[in-house]
GROMACS .gro file of C-alpha atoms in nm:
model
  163
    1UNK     CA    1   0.000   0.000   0.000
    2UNK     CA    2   0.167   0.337  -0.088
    3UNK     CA    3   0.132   0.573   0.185
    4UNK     CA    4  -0.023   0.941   0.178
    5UNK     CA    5   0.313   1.200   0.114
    6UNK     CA    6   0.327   1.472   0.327
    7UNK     CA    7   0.246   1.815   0.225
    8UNK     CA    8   0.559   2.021   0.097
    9UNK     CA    9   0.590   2.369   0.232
   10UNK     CA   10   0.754   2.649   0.040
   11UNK     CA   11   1.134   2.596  -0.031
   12UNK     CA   12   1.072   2.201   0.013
   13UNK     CA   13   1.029   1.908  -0.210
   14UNK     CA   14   0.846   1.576  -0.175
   15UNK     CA   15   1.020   1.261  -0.180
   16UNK     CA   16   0.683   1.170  -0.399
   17UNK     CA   17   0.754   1.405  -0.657
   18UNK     CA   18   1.070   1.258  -0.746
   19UNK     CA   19   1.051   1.053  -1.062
   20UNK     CA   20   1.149   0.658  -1.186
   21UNK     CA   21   1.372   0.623  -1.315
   22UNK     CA   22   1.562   0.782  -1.152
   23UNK     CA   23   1.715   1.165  -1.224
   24UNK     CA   24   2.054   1.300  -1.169
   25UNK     CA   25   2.075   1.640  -1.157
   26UNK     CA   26   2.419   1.887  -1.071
   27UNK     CA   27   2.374   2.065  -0.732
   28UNK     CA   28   2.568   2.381  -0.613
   29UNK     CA   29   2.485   2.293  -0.201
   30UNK     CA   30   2.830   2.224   0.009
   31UNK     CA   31   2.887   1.901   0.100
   32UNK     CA   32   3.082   1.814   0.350
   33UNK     CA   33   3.198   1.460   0.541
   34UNK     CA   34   3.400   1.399   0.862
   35UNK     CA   35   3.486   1.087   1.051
   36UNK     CA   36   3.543   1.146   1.443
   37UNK     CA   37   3.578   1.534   1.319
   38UNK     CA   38   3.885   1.410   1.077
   39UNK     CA   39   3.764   1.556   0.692
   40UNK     CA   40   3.714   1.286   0.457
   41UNK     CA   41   3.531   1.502   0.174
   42UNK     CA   42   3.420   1.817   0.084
   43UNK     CA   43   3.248   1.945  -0.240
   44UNK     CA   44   2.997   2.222  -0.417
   45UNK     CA   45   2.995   1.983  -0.732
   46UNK     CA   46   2.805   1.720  -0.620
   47UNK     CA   47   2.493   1.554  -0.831
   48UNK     CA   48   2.210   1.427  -0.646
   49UNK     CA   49   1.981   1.098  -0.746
   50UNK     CA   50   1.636   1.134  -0.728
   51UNK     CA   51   1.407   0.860  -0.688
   52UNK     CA   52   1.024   0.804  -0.633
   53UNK     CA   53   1.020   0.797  -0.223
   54UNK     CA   54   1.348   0.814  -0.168
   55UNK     CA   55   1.527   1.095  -0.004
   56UNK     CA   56   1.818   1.235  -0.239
   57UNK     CA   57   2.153   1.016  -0.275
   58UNK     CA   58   2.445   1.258  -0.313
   59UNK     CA   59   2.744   1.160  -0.516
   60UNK     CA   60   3.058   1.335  -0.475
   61UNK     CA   61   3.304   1.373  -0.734
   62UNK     CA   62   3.635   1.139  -0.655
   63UNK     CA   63   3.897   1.476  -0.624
   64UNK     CA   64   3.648   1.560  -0.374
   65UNK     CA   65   3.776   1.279  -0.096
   66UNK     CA   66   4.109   1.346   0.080
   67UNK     CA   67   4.431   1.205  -0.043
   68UNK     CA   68   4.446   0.795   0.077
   69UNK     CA   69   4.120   0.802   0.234
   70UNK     CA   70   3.927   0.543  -0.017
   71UNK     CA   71   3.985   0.187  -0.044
   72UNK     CA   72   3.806  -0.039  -0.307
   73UNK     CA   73   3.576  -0.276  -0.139
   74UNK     CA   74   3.478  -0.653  -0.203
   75UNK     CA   75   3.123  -0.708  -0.364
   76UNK     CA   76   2.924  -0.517  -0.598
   77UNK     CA   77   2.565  -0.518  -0.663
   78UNK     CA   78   2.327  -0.377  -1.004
   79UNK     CA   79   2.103  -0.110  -1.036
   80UNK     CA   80   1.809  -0.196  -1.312
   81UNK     CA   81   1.883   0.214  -1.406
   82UNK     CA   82   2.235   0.277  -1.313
   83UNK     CA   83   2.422  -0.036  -1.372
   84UNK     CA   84   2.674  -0.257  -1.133
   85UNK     CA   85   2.818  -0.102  -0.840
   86UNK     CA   86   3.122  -0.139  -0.669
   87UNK     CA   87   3.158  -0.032  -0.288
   88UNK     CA   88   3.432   0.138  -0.182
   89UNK     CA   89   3.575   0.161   0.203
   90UNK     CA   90   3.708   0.486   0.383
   91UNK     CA   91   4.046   0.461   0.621
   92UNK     CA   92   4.104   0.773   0.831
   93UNK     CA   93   4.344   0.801   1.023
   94UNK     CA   94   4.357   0.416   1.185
   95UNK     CA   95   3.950   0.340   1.171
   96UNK     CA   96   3.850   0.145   0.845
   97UNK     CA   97   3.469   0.198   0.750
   98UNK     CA   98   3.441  -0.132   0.518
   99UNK     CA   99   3.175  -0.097   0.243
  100UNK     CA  100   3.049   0.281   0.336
  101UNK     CA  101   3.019   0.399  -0.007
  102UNK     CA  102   2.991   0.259  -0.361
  103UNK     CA  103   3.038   0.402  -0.733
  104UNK     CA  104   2.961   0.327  -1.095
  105UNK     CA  105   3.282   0.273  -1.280
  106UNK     CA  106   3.092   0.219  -1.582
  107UNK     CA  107   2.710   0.330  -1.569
  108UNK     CA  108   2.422   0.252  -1.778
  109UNK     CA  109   2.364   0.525  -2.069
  110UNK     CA  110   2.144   0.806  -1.890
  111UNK     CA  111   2.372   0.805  -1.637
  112UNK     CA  112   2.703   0.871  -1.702
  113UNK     CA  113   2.766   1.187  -1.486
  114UNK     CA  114   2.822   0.939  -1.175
  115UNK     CA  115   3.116   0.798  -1.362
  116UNK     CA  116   3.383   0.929  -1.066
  117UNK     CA  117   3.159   0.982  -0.858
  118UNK     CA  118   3.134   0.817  -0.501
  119UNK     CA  119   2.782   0.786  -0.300
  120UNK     CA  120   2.819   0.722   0.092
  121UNK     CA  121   2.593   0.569   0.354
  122UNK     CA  122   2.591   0.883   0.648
  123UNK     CA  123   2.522   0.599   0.933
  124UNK     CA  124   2.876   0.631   1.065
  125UNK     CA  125   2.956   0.947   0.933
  126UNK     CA  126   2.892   1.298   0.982
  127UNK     CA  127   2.763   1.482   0.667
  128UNK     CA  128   2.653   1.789   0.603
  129UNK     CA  129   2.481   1.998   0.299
  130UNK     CA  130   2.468   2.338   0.359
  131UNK     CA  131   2.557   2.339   0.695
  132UNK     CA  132   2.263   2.109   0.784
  133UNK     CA  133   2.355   1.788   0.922
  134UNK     CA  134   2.233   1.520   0.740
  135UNK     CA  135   1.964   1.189   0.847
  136UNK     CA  136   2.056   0.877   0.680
  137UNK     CA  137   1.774   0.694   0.550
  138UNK     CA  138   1.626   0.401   0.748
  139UNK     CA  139   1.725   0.026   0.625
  140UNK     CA  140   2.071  -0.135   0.600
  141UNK     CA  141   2.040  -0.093   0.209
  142UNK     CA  142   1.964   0.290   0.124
  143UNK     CA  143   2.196   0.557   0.119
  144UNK     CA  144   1.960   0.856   0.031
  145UNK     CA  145   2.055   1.191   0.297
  146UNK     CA  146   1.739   1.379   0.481
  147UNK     CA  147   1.781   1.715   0.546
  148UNK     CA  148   1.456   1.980   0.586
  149UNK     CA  149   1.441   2.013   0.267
  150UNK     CA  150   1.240   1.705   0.160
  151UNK     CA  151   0.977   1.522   0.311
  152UNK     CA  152   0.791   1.190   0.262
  153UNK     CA  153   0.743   0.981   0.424
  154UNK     CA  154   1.099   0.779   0.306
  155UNK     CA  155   1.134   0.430   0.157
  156UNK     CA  156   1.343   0.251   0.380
  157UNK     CA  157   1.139   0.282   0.713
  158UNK     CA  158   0.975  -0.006   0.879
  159UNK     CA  159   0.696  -0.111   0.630
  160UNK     CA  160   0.804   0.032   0.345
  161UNK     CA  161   0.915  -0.281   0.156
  162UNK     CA  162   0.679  -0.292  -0.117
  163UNK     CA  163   0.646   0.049  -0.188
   0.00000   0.00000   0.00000
């Protein structure tokens, strides 16, 4: 059963707006991402993903990431619109977040601006966009980033399987 969205107010957007497939679009916000207050990336020329009930993925361009900090990861998975993954790890200083991120070294046509790009899970990391700090979506799988600017409610959260 999909559930009722919530009502946008000015200067927001609904999750249930978005459209599928899936869009990419270029955004000017700052992104930044710290471990344990350490810097691990920080970017204005990020492109975020939008997808029907989910919040926004952000992908940040590779240059973007501090010198050393990624590590590729074991195991991939596909994307019916963007193609195979790969995950990628992040070592700063001596903590190693295994499998926090993942990238499209070769994405489907439609999609080629995430080529060098690198999407994280915020779970164990501190992101911001615009100074806001970032929610990370609900569900081990997911990696879309809440902030006030969108509402839902989000794929992801308990019962939202067969949305």
């Amino acid at each position: 059963m999909t559930p009722t969205p919530l009502p946008a107010a000015p200067g927001q957007e609904s999750v249930w707006d978005y459209p599928r497939p899936p869009r990419v679009e270029p955004t000017s916000e700052r992104v930044v991402v710290t471990l344990d207050g350490v810097p691990v990336a920080t970017t204005t020329g990020a492109v975020r993903v939008l997808e029907t009930s989910h919040p926004p993925v952000y992908y940040l361009p590779v240059d973007a990431f501090e010198p050393g900090v990624l590590e590729p990861a074991a195991g991939s998975s596909v994307c019916e619109f963007k193609g195979r993954a790969s995950y990628v790890s992040l070592r700063v200083g001596g903590r190693l977040l295994s499998r926090v991120g993942w990238t499209y070294p070769a994405p489907l046509p439609g999609y080629e601006s995430l080529t060098d790009r690198v999407a994280l899970y915020a779970t164990d990391l501190t992101c911001t966009v615009d100074g806001e700090l970032v929610v990370p979506q609900a569900g081990e799988f997911y990696g879309g980033w809440i902030t006030s600017r969108v509402v839902g409610p989000f794929k992801g959260s308990p019962g939202s399987w067969g949305w």
